[in-house]
Tab-separated table of C-alpha atoms and ligand atoms in Angstrom:
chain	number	residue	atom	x	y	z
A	520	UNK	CA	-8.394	6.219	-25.193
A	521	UNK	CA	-8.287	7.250	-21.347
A	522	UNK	CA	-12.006	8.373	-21.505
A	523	UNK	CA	-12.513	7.298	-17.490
A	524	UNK	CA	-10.890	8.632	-14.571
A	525	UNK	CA	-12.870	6.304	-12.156
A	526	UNK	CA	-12.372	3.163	-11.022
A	527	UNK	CA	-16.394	3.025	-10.740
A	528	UNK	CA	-17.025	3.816	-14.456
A	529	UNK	CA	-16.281	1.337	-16.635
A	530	UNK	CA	-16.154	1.960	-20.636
A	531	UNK	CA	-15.480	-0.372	-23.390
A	532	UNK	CA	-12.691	0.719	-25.520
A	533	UNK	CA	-11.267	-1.795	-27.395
A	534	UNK	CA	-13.724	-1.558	-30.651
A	535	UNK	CA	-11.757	-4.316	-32.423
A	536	UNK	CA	-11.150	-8.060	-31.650
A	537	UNK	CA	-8.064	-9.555	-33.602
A	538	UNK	CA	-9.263	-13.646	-33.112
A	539	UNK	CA	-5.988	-15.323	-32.392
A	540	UNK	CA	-5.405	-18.989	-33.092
A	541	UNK	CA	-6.235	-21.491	-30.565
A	542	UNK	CA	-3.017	-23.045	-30.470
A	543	UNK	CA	-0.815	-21.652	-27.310
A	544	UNK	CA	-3.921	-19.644	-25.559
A	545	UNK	CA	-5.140	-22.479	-23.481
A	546	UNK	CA	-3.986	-22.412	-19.669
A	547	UNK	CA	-1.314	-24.966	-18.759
A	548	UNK	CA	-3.762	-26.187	-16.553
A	549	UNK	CA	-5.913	-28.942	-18.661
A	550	UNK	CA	-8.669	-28.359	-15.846
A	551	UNK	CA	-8.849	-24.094	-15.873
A	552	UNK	CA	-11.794	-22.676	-15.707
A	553	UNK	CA	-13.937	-20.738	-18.576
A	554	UNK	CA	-12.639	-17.233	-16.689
A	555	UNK	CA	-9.326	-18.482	-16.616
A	556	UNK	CA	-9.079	-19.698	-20.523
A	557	UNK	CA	-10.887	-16.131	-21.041
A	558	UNK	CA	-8.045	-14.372	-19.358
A	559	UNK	CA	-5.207	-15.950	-21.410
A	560	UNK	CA	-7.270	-15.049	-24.614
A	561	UNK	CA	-7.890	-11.700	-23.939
A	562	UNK	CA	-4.030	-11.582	-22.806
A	563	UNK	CA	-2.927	-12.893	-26.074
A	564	UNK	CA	-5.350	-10.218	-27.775
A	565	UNK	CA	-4.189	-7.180	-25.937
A	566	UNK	CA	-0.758	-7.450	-27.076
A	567	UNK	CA	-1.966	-6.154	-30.398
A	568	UNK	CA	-3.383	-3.225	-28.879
A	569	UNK	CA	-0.319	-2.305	-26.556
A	570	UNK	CA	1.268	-3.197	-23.506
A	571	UNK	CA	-0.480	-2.662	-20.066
A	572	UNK	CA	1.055	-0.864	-17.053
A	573	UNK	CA	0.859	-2.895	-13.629
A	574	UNK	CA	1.849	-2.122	-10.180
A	575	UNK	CA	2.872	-3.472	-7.306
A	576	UNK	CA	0.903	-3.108	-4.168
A	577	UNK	CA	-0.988	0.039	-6.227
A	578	UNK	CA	-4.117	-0.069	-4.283
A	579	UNK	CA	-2.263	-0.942	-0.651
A	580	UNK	CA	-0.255	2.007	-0.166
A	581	UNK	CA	2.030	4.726	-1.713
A	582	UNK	CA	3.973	7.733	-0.758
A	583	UNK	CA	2.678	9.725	1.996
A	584	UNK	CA	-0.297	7.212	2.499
A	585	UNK	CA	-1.690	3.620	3.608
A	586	UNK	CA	-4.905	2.237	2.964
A	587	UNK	CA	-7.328	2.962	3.808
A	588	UNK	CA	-6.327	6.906	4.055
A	589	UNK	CA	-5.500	7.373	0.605
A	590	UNK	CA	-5.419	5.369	-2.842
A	591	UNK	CA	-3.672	4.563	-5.471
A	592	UNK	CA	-0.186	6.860	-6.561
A	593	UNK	CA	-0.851	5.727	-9.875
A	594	UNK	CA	-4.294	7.435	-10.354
A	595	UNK	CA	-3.167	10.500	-8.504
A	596	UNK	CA	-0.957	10.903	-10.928
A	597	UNK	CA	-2.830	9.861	-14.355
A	598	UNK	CA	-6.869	9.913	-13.088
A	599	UNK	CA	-6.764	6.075	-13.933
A	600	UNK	CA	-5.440	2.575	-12.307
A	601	UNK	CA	-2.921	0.416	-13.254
A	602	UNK	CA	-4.632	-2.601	-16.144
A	603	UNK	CA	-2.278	-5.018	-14.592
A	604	UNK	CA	-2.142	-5.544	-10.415
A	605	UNK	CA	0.598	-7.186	-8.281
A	606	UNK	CA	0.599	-8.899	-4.633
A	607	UNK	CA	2.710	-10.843	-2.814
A	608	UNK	CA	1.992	-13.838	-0.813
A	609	UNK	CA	5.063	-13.445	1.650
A	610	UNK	CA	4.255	-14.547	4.880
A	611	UNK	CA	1.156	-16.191	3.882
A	612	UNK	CA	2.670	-19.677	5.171
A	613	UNK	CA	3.224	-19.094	8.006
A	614	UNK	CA	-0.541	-17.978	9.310
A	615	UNK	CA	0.627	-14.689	9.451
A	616	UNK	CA	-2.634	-11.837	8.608
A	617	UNK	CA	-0.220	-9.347	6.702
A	618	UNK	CA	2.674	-10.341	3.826
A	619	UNK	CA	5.885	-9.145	4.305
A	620	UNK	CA	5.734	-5.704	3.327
A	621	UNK	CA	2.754	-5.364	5.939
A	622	UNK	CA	-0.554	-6.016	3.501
A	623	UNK	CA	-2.783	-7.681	4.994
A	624	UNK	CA	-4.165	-10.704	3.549
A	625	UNK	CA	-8.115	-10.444	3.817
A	626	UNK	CA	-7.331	-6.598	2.369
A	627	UNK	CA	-5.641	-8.498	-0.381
A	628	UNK	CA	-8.171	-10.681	-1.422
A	629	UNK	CA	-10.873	-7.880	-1.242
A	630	UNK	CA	-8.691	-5.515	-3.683
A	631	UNK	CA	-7.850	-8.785	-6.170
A	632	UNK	CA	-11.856	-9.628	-5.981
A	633	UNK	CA	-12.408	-5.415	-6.757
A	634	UNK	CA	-9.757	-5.078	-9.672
A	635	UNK	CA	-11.243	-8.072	-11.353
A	636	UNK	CA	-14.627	-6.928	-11.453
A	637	UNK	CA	-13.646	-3.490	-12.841
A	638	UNK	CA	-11.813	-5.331	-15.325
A	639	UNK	CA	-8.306	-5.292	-14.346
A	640	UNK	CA	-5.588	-8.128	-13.539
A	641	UNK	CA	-4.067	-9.357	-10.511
A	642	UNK	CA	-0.328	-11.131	-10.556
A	643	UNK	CA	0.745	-12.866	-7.244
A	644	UNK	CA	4.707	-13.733	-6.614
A	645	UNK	CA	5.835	-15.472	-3.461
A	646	UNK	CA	8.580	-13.974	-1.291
A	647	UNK	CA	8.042	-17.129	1.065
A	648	UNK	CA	10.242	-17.675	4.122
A	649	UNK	CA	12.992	-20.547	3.927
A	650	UNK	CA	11.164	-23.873	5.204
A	651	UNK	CA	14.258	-24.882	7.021
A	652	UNK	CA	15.060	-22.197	9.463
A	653	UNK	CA	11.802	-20.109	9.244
A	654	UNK	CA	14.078	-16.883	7.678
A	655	UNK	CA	13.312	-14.804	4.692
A	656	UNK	CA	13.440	-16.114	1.190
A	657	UNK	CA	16.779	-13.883	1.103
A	658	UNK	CA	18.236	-16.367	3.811
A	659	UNK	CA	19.857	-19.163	1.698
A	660	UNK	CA	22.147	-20.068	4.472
A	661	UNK	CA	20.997	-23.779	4.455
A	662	UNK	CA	22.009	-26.054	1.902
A	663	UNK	CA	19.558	-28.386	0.450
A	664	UNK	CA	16.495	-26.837	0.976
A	665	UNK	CA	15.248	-27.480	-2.430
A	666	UNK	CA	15.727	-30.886	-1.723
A	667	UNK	CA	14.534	-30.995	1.561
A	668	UNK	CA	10.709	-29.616	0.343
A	669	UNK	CA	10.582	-31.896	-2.973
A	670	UNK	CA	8.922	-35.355	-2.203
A	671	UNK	CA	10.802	-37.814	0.077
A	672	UNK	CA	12.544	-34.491	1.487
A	673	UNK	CA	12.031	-33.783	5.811
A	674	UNK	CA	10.320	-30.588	5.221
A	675	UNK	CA	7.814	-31.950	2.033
A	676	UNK	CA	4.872	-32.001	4.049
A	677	UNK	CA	5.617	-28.802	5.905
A	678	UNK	CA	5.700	-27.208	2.759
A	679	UNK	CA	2.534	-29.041	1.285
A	680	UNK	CA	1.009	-27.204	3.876
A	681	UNK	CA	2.210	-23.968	2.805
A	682	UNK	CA	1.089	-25.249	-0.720
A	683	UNK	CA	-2.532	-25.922	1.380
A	684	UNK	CA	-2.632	-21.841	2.722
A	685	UNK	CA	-1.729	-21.204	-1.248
A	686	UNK	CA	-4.290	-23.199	-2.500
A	687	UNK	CA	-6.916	-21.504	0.172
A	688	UNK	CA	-5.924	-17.944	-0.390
A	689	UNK	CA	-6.892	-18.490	-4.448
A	690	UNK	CA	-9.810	-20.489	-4.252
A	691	UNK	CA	-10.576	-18.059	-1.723
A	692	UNK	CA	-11.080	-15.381	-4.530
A	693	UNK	CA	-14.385	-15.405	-6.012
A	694	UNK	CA	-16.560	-12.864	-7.776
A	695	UNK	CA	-20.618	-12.393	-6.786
A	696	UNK	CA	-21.260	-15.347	-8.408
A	697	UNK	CA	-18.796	-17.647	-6.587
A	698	UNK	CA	-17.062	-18.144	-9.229
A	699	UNK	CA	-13.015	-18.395	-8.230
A	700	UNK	CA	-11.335	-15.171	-10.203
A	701	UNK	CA	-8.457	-15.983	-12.718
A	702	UNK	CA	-4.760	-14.634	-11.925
A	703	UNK	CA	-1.440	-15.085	-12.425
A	704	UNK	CA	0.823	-16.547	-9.871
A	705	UNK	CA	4.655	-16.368	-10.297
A	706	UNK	CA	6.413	-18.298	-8.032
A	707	UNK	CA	9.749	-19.000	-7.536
A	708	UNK	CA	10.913	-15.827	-9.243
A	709	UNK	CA	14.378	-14.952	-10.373
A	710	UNK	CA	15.677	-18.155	-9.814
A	711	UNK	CA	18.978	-17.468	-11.730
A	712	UNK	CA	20.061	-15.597	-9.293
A	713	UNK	CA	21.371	-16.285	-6.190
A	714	UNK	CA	19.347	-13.584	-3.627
A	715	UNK	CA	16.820	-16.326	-2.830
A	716	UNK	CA	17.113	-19.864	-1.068
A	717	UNK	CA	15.586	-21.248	-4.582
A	718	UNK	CA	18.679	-19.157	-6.616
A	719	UNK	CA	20.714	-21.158	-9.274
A	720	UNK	CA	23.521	-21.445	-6.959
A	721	UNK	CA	21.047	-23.204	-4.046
A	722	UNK	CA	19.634	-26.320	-6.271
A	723	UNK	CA	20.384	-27.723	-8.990
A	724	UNK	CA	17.918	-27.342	-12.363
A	725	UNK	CA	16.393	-30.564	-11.944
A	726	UNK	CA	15.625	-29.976	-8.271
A	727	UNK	CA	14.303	-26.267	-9.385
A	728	UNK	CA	12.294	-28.126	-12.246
A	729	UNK	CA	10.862	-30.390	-9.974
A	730	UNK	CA	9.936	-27.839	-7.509
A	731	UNK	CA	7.767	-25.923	-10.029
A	732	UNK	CA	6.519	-29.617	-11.743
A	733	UNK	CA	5.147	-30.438	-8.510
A	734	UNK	CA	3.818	-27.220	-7.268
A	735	UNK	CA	2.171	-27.043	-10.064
A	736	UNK	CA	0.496	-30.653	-9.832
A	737	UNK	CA	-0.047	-30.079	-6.289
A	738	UNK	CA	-2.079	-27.039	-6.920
A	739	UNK	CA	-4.065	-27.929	-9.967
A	740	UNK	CA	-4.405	-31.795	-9.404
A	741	UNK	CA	-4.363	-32.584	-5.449
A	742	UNK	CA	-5.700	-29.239	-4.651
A	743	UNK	CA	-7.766	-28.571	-7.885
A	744	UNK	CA	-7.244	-25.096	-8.176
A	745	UNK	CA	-8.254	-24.469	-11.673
A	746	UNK	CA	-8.080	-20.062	-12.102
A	747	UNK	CA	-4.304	-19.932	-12.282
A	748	UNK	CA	-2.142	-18.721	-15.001
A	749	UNK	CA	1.518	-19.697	-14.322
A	750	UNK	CA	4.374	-17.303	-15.009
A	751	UNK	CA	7.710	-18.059	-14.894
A	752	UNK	CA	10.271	-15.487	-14.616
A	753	UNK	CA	14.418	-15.362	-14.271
A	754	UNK	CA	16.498	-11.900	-13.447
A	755	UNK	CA	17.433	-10.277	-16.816
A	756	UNK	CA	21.303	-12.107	-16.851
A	757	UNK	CA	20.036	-14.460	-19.436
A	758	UNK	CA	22.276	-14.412	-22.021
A	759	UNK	CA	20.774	-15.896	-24.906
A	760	UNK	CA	17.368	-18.467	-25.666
A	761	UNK	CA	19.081	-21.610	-23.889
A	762	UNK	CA	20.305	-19.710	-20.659
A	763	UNK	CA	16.705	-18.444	-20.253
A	764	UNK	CA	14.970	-21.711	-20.835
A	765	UNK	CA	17.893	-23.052	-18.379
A	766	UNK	CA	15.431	-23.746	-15.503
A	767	UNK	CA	12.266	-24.352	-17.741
A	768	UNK	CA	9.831	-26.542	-16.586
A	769	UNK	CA	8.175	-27.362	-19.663
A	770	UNK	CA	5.293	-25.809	-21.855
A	771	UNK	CA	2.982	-27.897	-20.054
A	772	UNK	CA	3.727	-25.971	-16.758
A	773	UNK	CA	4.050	-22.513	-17.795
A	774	UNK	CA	1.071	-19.523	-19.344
A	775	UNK	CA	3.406	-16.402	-19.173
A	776	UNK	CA	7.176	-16.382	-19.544
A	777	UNK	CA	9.304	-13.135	-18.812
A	778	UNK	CA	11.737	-10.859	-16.752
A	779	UNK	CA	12.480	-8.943	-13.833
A	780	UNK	CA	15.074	-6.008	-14.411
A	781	UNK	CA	15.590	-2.568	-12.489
A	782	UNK	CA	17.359	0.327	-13.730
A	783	UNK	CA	20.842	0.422	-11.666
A	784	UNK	CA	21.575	3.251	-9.959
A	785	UNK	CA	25.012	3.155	-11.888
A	786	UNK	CA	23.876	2.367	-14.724
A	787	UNK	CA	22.938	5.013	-17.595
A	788	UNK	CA	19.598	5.377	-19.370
A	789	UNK	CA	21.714	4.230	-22.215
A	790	UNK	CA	23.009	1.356	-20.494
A	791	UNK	CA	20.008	0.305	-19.462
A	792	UNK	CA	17.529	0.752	-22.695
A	793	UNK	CA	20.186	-1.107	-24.457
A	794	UNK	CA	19.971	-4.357	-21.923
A	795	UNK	CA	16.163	-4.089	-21.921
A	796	UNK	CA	15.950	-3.787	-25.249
A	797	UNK	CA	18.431	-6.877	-25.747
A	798	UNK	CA	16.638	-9.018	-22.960
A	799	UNK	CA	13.403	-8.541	-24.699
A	800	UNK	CA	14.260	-9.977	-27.824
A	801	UNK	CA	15.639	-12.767	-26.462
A	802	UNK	CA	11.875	-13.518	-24.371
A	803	UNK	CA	10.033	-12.114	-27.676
A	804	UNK	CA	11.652	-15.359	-29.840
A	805	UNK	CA	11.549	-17.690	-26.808
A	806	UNK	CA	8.047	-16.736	-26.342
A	807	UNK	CA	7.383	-17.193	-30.141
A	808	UNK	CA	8.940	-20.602	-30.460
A	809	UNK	CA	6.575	-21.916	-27.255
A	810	UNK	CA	4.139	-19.832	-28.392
A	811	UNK	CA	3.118	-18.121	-24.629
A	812	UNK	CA	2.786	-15.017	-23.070
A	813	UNK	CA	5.352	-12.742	-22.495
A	814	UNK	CA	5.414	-9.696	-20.008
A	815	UNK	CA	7.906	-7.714	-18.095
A	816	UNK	CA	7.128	-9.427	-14.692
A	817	UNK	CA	9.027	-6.571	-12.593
A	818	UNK	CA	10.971	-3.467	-13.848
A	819	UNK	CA	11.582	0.301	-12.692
A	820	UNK	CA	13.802	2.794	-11.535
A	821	UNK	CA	13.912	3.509	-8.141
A	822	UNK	CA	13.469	7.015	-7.503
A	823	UNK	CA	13.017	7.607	-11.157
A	824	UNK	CA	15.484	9.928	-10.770
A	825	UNK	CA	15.091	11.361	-14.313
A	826	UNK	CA	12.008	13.469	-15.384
A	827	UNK	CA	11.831	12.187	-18.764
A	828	UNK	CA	12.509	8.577	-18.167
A	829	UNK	CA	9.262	7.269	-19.212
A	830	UNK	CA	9.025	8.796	-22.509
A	831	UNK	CA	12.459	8.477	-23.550
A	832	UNK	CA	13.936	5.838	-21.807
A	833	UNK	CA	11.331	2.956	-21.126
A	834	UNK	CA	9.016	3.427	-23.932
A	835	UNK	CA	11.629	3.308	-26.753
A	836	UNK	CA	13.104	0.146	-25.230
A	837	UNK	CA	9.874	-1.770	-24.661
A	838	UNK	CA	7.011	-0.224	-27.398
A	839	UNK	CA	7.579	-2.886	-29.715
A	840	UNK	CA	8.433	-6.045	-27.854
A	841	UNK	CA	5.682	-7.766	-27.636
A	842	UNK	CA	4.826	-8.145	-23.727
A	843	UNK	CA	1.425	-8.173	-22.664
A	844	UNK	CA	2.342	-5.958	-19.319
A	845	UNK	CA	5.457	-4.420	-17.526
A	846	UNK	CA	4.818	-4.573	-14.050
A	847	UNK	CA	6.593	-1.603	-11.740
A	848	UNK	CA	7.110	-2.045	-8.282
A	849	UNK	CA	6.299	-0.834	-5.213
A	850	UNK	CA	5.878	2.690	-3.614
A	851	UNK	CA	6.666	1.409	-0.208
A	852	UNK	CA	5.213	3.685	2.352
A	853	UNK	CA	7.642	3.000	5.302
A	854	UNK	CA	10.850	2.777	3.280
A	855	UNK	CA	12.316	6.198	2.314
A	856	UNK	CA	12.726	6.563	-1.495
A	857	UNK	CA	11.821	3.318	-2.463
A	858	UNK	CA	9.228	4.106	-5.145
A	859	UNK	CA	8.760	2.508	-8.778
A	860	UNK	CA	5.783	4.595	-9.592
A	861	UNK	CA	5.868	8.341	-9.394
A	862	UNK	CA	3.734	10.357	-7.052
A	863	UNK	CA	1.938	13.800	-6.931
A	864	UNK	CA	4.968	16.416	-6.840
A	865	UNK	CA	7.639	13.303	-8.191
A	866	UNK	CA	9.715	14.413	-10.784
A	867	UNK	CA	8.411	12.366	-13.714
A	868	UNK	CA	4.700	13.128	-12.782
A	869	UNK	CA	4.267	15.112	-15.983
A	870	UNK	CA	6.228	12.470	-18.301
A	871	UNK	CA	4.646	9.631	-16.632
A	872	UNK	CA	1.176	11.477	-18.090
A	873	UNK	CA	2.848	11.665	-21.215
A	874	UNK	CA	3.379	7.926	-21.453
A	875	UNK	CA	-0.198	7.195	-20.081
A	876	UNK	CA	-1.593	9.216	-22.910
A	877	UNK	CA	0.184	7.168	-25.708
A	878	UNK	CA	-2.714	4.445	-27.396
A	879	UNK	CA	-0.472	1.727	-26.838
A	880	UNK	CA	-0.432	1.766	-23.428
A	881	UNK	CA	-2.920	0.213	-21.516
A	882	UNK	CA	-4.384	1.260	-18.023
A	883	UNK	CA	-7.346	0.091	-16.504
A	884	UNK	CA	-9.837	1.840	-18.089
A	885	UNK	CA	-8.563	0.720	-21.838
A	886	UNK	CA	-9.347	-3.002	-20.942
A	887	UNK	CA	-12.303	-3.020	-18.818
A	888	UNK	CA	-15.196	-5.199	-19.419
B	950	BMA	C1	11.774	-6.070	-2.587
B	950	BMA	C2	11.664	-4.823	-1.744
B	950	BMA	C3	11.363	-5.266	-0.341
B	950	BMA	C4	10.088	-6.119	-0.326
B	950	BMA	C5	10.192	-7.243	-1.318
B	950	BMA	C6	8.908	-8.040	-1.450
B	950	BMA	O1	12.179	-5.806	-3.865
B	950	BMA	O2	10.644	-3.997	-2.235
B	950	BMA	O3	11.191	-4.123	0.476
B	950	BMA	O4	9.866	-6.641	0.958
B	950	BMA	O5	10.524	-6.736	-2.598
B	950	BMA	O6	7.845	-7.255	-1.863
């Protein structure tokens, strides 16, 4: 398997190519392009082969470093990249040149542009301000504001144009051919909780439905942007198949479905294998049934505070759930011991090797090309 420790070498290792059927591999988008369809395909077939590690912000900055004066924590650790790649858009809407946790955009696009030609994928959320008062997405402090972006609302075009920097930033992202790059973009995320001004508590699931419907449309039919995959994606206190689908747009509107969940501080390995383990088998028969993607669209432990944690926490829980990724977030460089990933000298650097040595994982150099 890991035959490549460079980003620059590329090798083709999958020797096999289960066809899938047609039915549930084409984009929600009617209009996607060729890449795009590609992507979703070659999704659907990895998940036979294993699940793929991603990583927020991998390529951005980690501990002890920022781009460009170092790279990746990831391949310090393992001599390889994460398959899967996350961004965030926060701050995009409002002109700004760097999202929220200080990345700057045109960086951004460059890295996306860079991990797709080496083979790997890119997965954007959107941490974006509230369009009432101009505060963080954690600022929920006005009521309506759901409302107040959806059409007929006093902040819909002010948001359209948010939709408009979107719309730019992807179709921004082309290869050397000019042709735009597929990715996933999960918006909205963890809506059934209450943390962001979109939160279950904040709108009601026909005003959340309609949000996604039309940011959706507004994306792939007034803006024609035709390389997105759409995830959508609740915090893990679904309790069963109908509480998950709770805020579900619709089949039509959605590529990938899944679920962010962190390790608690307070909670044991046991506790926690045993509600990831649960969680997952809820999104493995949901994802069945609508016959879409599935992934583990955030997850980790901060600090991974126990050496082993990868081996015998994590992979027991997830190895045979199904997901096509589990993406781990970020090794901020500017916020003391909040890391998802370990580092050089961490203390689940060797296990962490251990768990990128196993076939069914997937890094970047075990789906290139
Ligand atoms: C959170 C934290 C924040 C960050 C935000 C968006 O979970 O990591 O520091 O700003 O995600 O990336």
């Amino acid at each position: 398997m890991k035959l490549t420790s460079s980003l620059l070498v590329g090798a083709f290792m999958l020797t096999s190519c289960n066809l899938i059927s047609d039915s549930g591999t084409k984009p929600a988008d009617k209009q996607a392009t060729t890449e795009t369809r590609q992507l979703i395909s070659t999704m659907f077939e990895l998940t036979s082969k294993g699940i793929m590690f991603g990583h927020q912000d991998d390529l951005a900055y980690g501990i002890g470093w920022i781009a460009p004066n170092g790279k990746s924590d990831v391949f310090r650790v393992c001599g390889d990249y994460p398959a899967v790649f996350g961004w965030d858009l926060g701050h995009l809407e409002t002109g700004a040149a760097c999202n929220l946790d200080s990345v700057p955009f045109s960086s951004m696009k460059q890295w996306a542009i860079e991990v797709n030609a080496l083979g790997g994928i890119n997965t954007f959320s959107w941490h974006l301000n509230n369009p009432v008062n101009d505060s963080s997405a954690w600022n929920f402090s006005t009521k309506g504001t759901v409302k107040s972006i959806l059409p007929g609302g006093d902040k819909h075009e002010k948001f359209t144009q948010w939709l408009d920097k979107v719309a730019n930033f992807f179709t921004d992202l082309k290869d050397t051919t000019g042709k735009p790059i597929p990715v996933i973009f999960r918006p909205f995320h963890e809506h059934s909780g209450d943390w962001f001004w979109w939160g279950k508590k904040h709108c009601s699931s026909q005003e959340y439905i309609q949000l996604w419907q039309f940011t959706f449309r507004y994306l792939t039919e007034t803006r024609q942007v035709h390389n997105l995959l759409f995830a959508f994606s609740p915090s893990d206190n679904f309790r069963n198949k109908a509480d998950f689908l709770e805020r579900y747009p619709g089949n039509e509107y959605v590529d990938l479905i899944g679920f962010d969940i962190y390790q608690m501080q307070n909670q044991t390995n046991k506790q926690f294998a045993g509600k990831l383990k649960e969680k997952l088998g809820i999104l493995h028969e949901v994802a069945k049934e609508n016959n879409k993607l599935a992934a583990i669209t955030e997850i980790g432990y901060e600090q991974i505070p126990y050496p082993t944690w990868w081996t015998e926490i994590l992979w027991p829980a997830i190895k045979d759930s199904g997901v096509s990724y589990a993406l781990f977030w970020r090794n901020a460089a500017n916020r003391p011991n909040h890391f998802y990933a370990p580092y050089p000298g961490q203390q689940s650097e060797k296990d962490f090797v251990e768990l990128y040595k196993l076939t069914e994982t997937l890094f970047r150099s075990d789906i290139a090309n």
